[in-house]
XYZ file of C-alpha atoms in Angstrom:
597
model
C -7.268 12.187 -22.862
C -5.768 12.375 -19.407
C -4.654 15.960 -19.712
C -8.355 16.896 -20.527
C -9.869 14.680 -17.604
C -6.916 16.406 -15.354
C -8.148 19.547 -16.035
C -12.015 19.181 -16.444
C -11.298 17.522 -12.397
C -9.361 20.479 -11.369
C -11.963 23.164 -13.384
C -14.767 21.367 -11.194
C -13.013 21.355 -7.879
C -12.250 24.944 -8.520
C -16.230 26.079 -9.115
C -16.864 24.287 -6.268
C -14.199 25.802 -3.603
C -15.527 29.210 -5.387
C -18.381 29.113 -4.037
C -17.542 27.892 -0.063
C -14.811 30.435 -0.614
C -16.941 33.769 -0.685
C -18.029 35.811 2.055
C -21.036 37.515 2.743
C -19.457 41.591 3.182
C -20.794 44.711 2.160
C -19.900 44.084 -1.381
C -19.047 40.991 -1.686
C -21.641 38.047 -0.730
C -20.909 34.799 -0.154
C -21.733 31.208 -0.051
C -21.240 28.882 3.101
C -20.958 25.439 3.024
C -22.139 23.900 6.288
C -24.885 21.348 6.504
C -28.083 23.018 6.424
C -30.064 22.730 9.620
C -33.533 24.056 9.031
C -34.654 21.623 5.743
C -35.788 18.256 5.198
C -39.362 17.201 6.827
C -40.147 13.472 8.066
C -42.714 11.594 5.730
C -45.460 10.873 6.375
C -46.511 6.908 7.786
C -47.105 4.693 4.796
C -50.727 3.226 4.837
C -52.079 0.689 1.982
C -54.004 2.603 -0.574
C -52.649 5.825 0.195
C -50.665 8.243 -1.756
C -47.465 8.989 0.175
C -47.456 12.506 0.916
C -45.079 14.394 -0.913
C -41.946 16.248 1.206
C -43.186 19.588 2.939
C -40.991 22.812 2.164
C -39.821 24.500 4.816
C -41.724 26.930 5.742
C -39.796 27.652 9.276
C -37.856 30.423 10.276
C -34.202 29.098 10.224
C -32.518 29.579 13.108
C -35.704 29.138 15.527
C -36.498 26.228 17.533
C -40.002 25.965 16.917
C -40.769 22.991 14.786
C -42.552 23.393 10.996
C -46.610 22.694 11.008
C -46.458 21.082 7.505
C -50.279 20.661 6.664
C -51.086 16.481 4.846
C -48.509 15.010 7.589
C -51.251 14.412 10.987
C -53.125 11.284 11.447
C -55.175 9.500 8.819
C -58.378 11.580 8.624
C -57.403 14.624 10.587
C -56.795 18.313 9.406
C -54.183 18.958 12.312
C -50.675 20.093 10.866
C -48.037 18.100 12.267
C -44.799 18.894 14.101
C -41.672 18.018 11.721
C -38.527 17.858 13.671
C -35.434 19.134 12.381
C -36.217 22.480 10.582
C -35.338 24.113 13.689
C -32.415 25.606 14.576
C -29.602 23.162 15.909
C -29.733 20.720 18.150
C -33.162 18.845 16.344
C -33.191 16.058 15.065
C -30.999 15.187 11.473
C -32.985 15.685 8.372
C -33.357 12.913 6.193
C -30.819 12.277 3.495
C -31.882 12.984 -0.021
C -30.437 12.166 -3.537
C -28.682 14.481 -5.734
C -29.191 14.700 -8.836
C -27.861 17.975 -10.258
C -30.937 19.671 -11.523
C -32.756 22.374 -11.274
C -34.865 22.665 -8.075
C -38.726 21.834 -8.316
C -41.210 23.669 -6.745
C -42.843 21.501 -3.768
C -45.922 19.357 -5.142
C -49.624 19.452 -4.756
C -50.570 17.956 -0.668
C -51.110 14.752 -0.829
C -54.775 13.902 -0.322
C -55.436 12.227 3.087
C -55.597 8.341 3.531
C -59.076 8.653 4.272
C -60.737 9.712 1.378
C -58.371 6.936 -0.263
C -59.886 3.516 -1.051
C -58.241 0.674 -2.600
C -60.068 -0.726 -5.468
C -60.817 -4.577 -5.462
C -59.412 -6.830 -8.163
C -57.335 -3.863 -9.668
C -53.917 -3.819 -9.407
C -53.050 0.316 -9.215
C -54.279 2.517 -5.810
C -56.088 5.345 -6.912
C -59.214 7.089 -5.547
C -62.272 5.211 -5.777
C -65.522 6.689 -5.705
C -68.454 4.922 -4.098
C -67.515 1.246 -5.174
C -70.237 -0.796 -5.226
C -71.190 -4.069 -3.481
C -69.414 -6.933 -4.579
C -71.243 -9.535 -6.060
C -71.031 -13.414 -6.910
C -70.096 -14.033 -10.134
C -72.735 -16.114 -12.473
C -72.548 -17.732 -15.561
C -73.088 -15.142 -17.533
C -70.662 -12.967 -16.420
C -68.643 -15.423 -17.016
C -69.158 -15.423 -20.698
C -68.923 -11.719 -21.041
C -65.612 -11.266 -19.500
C -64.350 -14.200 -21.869
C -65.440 -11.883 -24.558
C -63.515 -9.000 -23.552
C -60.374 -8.522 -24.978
C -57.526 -7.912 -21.884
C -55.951 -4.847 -21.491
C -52.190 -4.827 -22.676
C -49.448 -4.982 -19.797
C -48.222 -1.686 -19.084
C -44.552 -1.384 -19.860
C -42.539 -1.404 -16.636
C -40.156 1.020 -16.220
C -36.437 0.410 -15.971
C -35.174 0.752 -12.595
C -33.635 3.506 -11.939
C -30.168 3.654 -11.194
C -28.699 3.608 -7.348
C -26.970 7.050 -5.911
C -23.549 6.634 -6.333
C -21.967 6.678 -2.877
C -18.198 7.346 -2.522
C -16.957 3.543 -2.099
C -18.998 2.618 -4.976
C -17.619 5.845 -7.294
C -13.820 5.290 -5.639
C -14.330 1.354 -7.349
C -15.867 2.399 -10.603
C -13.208 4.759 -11.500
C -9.924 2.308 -10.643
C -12.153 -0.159 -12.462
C -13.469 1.257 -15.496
C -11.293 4.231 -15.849
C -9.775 4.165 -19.393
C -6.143 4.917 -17.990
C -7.209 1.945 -15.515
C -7.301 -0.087 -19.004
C -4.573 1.111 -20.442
C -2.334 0.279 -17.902
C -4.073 -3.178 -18.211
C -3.183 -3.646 -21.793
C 0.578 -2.282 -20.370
C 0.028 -5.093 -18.177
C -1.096 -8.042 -20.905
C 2.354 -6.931 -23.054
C 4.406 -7.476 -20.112
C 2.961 -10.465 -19.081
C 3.768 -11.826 -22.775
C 7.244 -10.984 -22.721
C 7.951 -12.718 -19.526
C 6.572 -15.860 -21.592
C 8.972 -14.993 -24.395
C 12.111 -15.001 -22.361
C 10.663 -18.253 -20.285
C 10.730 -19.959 -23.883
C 13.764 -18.518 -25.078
C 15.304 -21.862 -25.081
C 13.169 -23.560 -26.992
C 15.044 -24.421 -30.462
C 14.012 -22.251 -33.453
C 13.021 -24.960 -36.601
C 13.772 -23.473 -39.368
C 11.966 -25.377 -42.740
C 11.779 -25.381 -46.271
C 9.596 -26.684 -48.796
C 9.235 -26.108 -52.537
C 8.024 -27.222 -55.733
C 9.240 -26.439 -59.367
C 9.899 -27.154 -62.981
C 10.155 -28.320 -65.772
C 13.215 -30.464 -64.906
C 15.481 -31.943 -68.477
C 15.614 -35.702 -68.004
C 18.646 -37.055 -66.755
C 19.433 -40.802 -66.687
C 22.106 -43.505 -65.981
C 22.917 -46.687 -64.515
C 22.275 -45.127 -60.524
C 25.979 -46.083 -59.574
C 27.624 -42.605 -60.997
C 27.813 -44.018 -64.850
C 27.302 -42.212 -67.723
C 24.156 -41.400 -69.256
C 21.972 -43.860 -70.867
C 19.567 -41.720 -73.116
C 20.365 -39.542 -75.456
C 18.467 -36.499 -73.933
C 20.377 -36.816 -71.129
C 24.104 -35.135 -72.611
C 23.790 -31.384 -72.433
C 24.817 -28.942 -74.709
C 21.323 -29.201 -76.990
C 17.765 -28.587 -76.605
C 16.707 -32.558 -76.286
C 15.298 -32.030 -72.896
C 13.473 -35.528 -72.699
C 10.799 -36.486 -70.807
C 10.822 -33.297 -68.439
C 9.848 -33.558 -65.192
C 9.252 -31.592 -61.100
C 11.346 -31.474 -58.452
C 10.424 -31.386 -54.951
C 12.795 -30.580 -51.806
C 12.426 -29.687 -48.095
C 15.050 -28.433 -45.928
C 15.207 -27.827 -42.075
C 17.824 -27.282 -39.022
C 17.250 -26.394 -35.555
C 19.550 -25.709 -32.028
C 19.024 -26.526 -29.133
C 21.060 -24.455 -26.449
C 22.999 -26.686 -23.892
C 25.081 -24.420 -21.738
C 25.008 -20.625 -22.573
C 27.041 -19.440 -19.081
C 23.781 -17.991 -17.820
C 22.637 -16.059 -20.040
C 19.609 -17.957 -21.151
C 19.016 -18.127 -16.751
C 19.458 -13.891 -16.665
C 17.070 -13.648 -19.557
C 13.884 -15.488 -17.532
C 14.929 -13.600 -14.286
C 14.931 -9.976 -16.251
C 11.480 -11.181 -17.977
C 9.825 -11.744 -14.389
C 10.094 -8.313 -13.724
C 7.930 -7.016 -16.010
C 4.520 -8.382 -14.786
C 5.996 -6.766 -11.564
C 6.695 -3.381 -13.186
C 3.296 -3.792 -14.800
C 1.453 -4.512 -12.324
C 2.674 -1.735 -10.353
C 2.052 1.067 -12.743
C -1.525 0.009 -12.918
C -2.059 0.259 -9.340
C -0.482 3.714 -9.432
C -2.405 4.803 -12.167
C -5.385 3.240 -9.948
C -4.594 5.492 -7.181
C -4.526 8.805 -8.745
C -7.727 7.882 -10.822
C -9.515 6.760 -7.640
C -7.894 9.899 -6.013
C -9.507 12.300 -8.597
C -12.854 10.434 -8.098
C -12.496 11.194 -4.464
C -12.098 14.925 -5.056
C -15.013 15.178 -7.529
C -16.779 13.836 -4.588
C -16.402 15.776 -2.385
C -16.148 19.267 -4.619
C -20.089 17.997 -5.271
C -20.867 17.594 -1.726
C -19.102 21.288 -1.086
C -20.864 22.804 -3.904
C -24.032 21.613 -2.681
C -23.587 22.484 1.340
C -22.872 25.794 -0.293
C -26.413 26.147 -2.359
C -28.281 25.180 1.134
C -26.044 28.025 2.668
C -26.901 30.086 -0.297
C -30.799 29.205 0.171
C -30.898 29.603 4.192
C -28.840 33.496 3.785
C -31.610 33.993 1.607
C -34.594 33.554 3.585
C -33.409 35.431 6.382
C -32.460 38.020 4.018
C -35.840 37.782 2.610
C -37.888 38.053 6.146
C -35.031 40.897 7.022
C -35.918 42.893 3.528
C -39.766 42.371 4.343
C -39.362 44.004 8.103
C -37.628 46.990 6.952
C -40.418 47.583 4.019
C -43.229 47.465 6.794
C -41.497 49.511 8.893
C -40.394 51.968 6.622
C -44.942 51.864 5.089
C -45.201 52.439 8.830
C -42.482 55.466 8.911
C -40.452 53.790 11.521
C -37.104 55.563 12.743
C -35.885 52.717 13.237
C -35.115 52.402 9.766
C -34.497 54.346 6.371
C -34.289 53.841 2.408
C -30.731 53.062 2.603
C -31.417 49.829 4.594
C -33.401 48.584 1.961
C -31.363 49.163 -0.378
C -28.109 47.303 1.251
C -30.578 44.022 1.956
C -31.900 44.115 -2.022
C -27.993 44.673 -2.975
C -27.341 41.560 -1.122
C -29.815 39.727 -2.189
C -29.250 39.989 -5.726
C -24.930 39.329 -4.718
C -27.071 35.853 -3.574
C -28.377 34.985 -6.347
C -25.545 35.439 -8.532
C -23.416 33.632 -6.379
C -26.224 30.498 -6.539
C -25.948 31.020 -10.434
C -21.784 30.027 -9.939
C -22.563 27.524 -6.954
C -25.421 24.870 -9.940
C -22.557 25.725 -12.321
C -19.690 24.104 -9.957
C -22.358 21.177 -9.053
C -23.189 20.447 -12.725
C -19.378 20.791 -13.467
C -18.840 18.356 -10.638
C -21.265 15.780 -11.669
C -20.145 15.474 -14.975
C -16.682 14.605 -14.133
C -18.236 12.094 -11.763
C -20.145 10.642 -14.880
C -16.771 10.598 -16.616
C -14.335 9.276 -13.804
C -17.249 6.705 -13.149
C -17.628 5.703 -16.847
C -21.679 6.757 -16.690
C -22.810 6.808 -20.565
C -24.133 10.452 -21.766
C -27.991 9.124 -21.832
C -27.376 8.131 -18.197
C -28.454 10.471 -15.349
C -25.428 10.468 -12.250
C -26.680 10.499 -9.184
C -24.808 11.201 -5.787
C -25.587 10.142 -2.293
C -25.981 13.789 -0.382
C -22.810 13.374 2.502
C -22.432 16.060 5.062
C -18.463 16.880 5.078
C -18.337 17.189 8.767
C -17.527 14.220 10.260
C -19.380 13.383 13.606
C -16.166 11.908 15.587
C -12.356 12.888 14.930
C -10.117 10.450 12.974
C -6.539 10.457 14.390
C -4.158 11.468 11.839
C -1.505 8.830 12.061
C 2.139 10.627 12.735
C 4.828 11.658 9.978
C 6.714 8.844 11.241
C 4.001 6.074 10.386
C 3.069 7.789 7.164
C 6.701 8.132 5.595
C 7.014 3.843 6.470
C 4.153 2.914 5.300
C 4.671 5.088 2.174
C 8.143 3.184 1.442
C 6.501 -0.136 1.903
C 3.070 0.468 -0.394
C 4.437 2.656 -2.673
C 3.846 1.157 -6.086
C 6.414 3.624 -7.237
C 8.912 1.923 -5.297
C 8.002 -1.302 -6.297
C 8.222 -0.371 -10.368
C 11.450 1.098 -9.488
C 12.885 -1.950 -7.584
C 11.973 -3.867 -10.831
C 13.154 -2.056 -13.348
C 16.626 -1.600 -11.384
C 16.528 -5.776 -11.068
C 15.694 -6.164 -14.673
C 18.504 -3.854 -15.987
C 21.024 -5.749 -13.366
C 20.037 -8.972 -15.274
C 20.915 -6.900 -18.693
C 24.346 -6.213 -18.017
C 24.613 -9.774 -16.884
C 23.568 -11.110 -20.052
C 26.228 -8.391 -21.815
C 29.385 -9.352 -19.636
C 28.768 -13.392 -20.676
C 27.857 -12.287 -24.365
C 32.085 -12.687 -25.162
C 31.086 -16.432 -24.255
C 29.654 -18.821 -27.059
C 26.508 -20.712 -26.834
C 26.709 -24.441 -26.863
C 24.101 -26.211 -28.534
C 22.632 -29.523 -30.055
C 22.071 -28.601 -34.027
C 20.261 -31.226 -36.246
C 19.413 -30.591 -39.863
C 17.690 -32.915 -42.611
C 17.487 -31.960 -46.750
C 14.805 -34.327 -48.424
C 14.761 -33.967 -52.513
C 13.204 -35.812 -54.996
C 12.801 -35.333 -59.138
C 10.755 -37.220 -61.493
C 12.820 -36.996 -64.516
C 16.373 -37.823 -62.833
C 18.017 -41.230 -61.695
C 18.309 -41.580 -58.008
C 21.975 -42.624 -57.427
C 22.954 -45.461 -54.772
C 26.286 -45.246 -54.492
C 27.802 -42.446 -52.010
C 30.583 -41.269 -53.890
C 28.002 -39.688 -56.887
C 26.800 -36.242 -56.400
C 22.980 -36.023 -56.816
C 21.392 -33.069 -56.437
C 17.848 -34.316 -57.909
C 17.344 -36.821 -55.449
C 19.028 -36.276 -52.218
C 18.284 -37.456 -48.530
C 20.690 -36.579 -45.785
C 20.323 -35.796 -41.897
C 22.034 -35.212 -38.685
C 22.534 -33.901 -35.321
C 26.103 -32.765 -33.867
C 27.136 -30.713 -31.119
C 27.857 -27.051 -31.661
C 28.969 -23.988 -30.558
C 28.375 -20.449 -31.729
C 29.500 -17.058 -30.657
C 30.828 -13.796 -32.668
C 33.784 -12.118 -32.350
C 32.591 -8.158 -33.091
C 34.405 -7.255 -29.120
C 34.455 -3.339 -29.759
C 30.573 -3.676 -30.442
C 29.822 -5.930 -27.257
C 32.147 -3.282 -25.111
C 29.449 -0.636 -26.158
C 26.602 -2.601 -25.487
C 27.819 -3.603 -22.004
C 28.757 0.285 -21.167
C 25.459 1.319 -22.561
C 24.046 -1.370 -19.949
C 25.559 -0.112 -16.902
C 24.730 3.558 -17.919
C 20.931 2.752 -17.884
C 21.225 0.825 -14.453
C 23.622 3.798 -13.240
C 20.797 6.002 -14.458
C 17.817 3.918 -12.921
C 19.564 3.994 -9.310
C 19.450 7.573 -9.480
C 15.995 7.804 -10.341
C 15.015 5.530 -7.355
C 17.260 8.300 -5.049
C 14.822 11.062 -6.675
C 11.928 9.004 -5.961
C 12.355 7.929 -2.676
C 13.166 11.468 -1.663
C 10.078 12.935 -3.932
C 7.769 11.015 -1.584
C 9.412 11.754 1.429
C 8.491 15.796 0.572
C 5.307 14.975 -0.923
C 4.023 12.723 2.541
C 5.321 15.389 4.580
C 3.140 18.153 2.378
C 0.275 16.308 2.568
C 0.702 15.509 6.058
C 1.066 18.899 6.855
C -1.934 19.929 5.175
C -4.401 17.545 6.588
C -3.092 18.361 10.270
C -3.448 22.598 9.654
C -6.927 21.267 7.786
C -8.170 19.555 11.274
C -7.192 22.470 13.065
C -8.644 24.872 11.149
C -11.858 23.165 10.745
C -12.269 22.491 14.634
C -11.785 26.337 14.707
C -14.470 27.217 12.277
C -16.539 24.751 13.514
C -16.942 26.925 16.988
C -16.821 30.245 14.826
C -19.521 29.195 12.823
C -21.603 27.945 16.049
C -20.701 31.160 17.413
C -22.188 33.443 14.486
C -25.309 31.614 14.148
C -26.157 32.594 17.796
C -25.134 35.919 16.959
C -27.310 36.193 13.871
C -30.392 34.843 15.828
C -29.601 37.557 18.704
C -29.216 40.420 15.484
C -32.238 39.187 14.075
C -34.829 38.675 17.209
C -33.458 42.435 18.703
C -33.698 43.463 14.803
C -37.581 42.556 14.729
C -38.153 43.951 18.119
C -37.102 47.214 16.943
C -34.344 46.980 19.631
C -31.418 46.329 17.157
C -30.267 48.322 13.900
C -29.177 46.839 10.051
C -26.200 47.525 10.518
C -25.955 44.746 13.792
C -28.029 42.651 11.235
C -25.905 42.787 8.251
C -22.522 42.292 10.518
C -23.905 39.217 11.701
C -24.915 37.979 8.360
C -21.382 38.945 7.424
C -20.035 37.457 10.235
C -21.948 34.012 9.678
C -21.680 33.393 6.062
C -17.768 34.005 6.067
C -17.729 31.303 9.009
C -19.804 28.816 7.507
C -17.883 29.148 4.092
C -14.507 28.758 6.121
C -16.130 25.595 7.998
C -16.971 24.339 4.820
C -13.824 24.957 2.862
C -11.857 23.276 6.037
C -13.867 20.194 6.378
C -13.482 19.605 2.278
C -9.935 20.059 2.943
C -10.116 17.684 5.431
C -11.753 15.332 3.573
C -10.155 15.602 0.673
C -6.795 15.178 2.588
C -7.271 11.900 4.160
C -7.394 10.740 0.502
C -4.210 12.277 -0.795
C -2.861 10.824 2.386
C -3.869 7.347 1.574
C -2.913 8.009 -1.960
C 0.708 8.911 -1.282
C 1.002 6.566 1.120
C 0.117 3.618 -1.322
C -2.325 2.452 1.479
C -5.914 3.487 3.256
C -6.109 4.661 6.698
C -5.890 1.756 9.011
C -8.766 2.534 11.680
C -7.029 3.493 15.061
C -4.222 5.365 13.673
């Protein structure tokens, strides 16, 4: 099971760096994966009895400053479109978050109709459109009666509420919660846990007891003082058995150890570390799972940054393709058939790179569902997150990163406790050559209805005995080559466990320094794309406004397309890297990022 999450994680994260990866070139075309700046509109005000109207598509050219007129949004009763910030180029104000979902996207719904014509019906408890209600009017007797005789209407079934977007916090939680390696490592946990009880207890005497029942028994009689017998069925050597009878016994002995030199001391100390060991496995296997939920994250949140790059190349492409078809109907020098060819050959590159870009989403949400433990009838939902982050986070040194990795390790910790554990072993082996003393008691109860229970102590009665005691003892074998082996196999596997902890230690010294590494060249690089990609969206609006002038050629146009989409896919690519490597670094440092450093 945890190769095939592994790898459906990894499959994902691949799609979804696929598509950020691309570039828009003359024959290869690209997805970006920078926020998109010219969607989202504002709502509309919300006013009682009115149907909110639903969110305007874009209908701006990207990359232009002008705000969208989005017809529905003015003032209650008025036909005026209203100015929606933020579809402009940038610089305007931040569109409004929406919800992922990971389906396919709808076309924009009907206008909404204004809250004028909207009424609110009295009495009723759904807003709807009323047309010409009539006065109200007391109620009278009679109306009274006829409303008694009309059967109510049946409740309308309410809806279950629909679940919340997950955001990253709440997805990071859900996986080291509900993962089922998370409860595995539990139940690894539980079993631990029980054998530390086991070797608390292992003093506690073992009663061993007896009890049985059987028959027939031949009669035996005599005097009760060792005499001879005193029926005649009592002499063997015939088949007079007598009045048969049943015997009953019960036997039991127990030790209780006084003094074992230590070993019974070694044996709790050795069975305290495994809760320890236990414990520290799950957290481990709590930090990669909540690691891989952090990645699917953020491969959504590229995959999707990439579809509104995908969508915003295409509109420009389409107003680009629709220029050079009225200038060539208008037999224009400025351009020929070839341009139109090279913007349709792009545009189709476009849409089969948007084809791979809902493929990596969809891939990405369904290893959220799994990683978040979402049943299959329930839709996952993800918080839309830009993957630039508005202010820098200082990346704490190597220095700080390699100590706090040797203190929060949970590696280290396991380690430390298995090393303890096996110390306590060859503890208990060296004082195995010592006996155990002990306080032993034992009892034999037996009792036969055919026999004579003798009274004197010098007659052997096996029918109908009662004896009991409790001595001092002392108990130890004497098999030395064996116990040599065991110890030597002892100190081998605590030889052996000290060298693991040397590979360890040194394992997460290289793997804090890669990861370090990689987040540092990840902030640089995205700083650097950052300004590229500012850089070739001014171009592109330049290439584009002399393009429609007449002043600029296609081939200024598609080098700035080029140009731009390659940037915004680096940007995007950098800033997943960055985000993805703060949460290896907290991973394999066995602690989060402590704000400040």
């Amino acid at each position: 099971m945890r190769g095939h999450l592994d790898h459906g994680v990894t499959v994902a994260l691949m799609l979804a760096a696929g598509v950020a990866g691309a570039q828009l070139t003359p024959g290869s075309v690209g997805t970006g994966s920078s926020p998109s700046t010219g969607t989202g509109s504002t709502p509309a005000p919300s006013t009682p009895g009115a149907t909110p109207a639903p969110e305007a598509p874009d209908l701006g050219t990207p990359g232009s400053d002008a705000p969208t007129a989005v017809p529905g949004t003015g003032a209650p009763g008025s036909d005026a479109p209203t100015a929606v910030p933020g579809t402009g180029a940038p610089g305007g104000m931040r569109p409004t978050p929406r919800v992922g979902t990971g389906g396919r996207d709808l076309p924009p719904s009907p206008p909404g109709i204004a809250p004028s014509s909207i009424e609110e019906t009295p009495g009723s408890s759904q807003r709807g459109q009323a047309i010409s209600p009539a006065p109200a009017l007391e109620p009278s007797a009679e109306a009274e009666q006829v409303k008694e005789g009309v059967p109510g209407a049946p409740d309308s079934e309410e809806k279950p509420a629909r679940r919340a977007p997950l955001t990253l916090t709440e997805l990071v939680t859900r996986a080291r919660e509900a993962d089922s390696r998370v409860e595995e490592a539990t139940a690894e946990l539980r079993k631990f846990q029980a054998l530390y009880q086991q070797a608390r207890w292992a003093w506690f005497p073992k009663f061993e007891i007896t009890v049985g029942a059987g028959g027939p028994t031949p009669e035996a009689r005599n005097d009760g003082l060792g005499g001879p017998p005193t029926t005649e069925a009592t002499f063997k050597g015939d088949l007079n058995f007598g009045r048969v009878g049943v015997t009953m016994f019960s036997t039991g002995n127990a030790v209780l150890p006084l003094y074992t030199f230590g070993k019974l001391t070694a044996l709790e100390k050795a069975g305290a570390q495994g809760p320890v060991l236990g414990a520290a496995l799950r957290e481990r296997t709590r930090n990669e799972v909540g690691f891989q939920a952090a990645q699917a994250y953020f491969g959504y949140q590229l995959a999707r940054n990439g579809l509104q790059q995908i969508e915003e190349v295409s509109k420009r492409l389409e107003d680009a393709g629709q220029r050079i078809e009225r200038l060539l109907k208008e037999d224009s020098a400025q351009v020929s058939a070839v341009d139109s060819y090279k913007v349709r050959f792009f545009r189709q590159i476009i849409e089969a790179r948007k084809a791979e870009a809902l493929q990596g989403r969809q891939f990405a949400l369904a290893a959220i569902g799994l990683l978040a433990n979402v049943g299959p009838e329930d839709a996952v939902t993800v918080v839309e997150e830009d993957l630039e982050l508005e202010e820098d986070v200082p990346v704490p040194s190597l220095e700080q990163a390699l100590v706090r990795a040797e203190q929060s390790r949970p590696e280290l910790t396991a380690i430390a406790a298995g090393i303890a554990a096996r110390e306590q072993e060859v503890f208990i082996r060296e004082r195995s050559y010592y006996p155990d003393l002990g306080l032993a008691g034992f009892y034999d109860v037996r009792f036969t209805t055919s026999a004579t229970r003798q009274r004197t102590p010098f007659a052997f009665d096996p029918y109908n005995d009662r004896t009991g005691g409790v001595g001092l003892v002392m108990r130890g074998t004497f098999d030395i080559p064996i116990k040599d082996a065991q110890l030597e196999q002892a100190r081998a596997e605590l030889d052996k466990l000290r060298a693991q902890e040397k590979q360890i230690r040194a394992g997460i010294r290289l793997e804090v320094s890669k990861v370090h590494g990689e987040l540092v060249a990840a902030w640089s690089r995205a700083r650097a794309f950052g300004e590229a990609e500012r850089s070739a969206r001014r171009w592109v609006t330049a290439a584009f406004t002399a393009f429609d002038l007449g002043t600029g050629d296609t081939r200024d146009l598609v080098d700035a397309f080029t140009a731009y989409a390659q940037a915004s896919g680096d940007k995007g690519k950098s800033w997943h890297d960055v985000r993805v490597g703060m949460a290896a670094l907290a991973r394999v440092t066995g602690a989060p990022l402590a704000p400040g450093e």
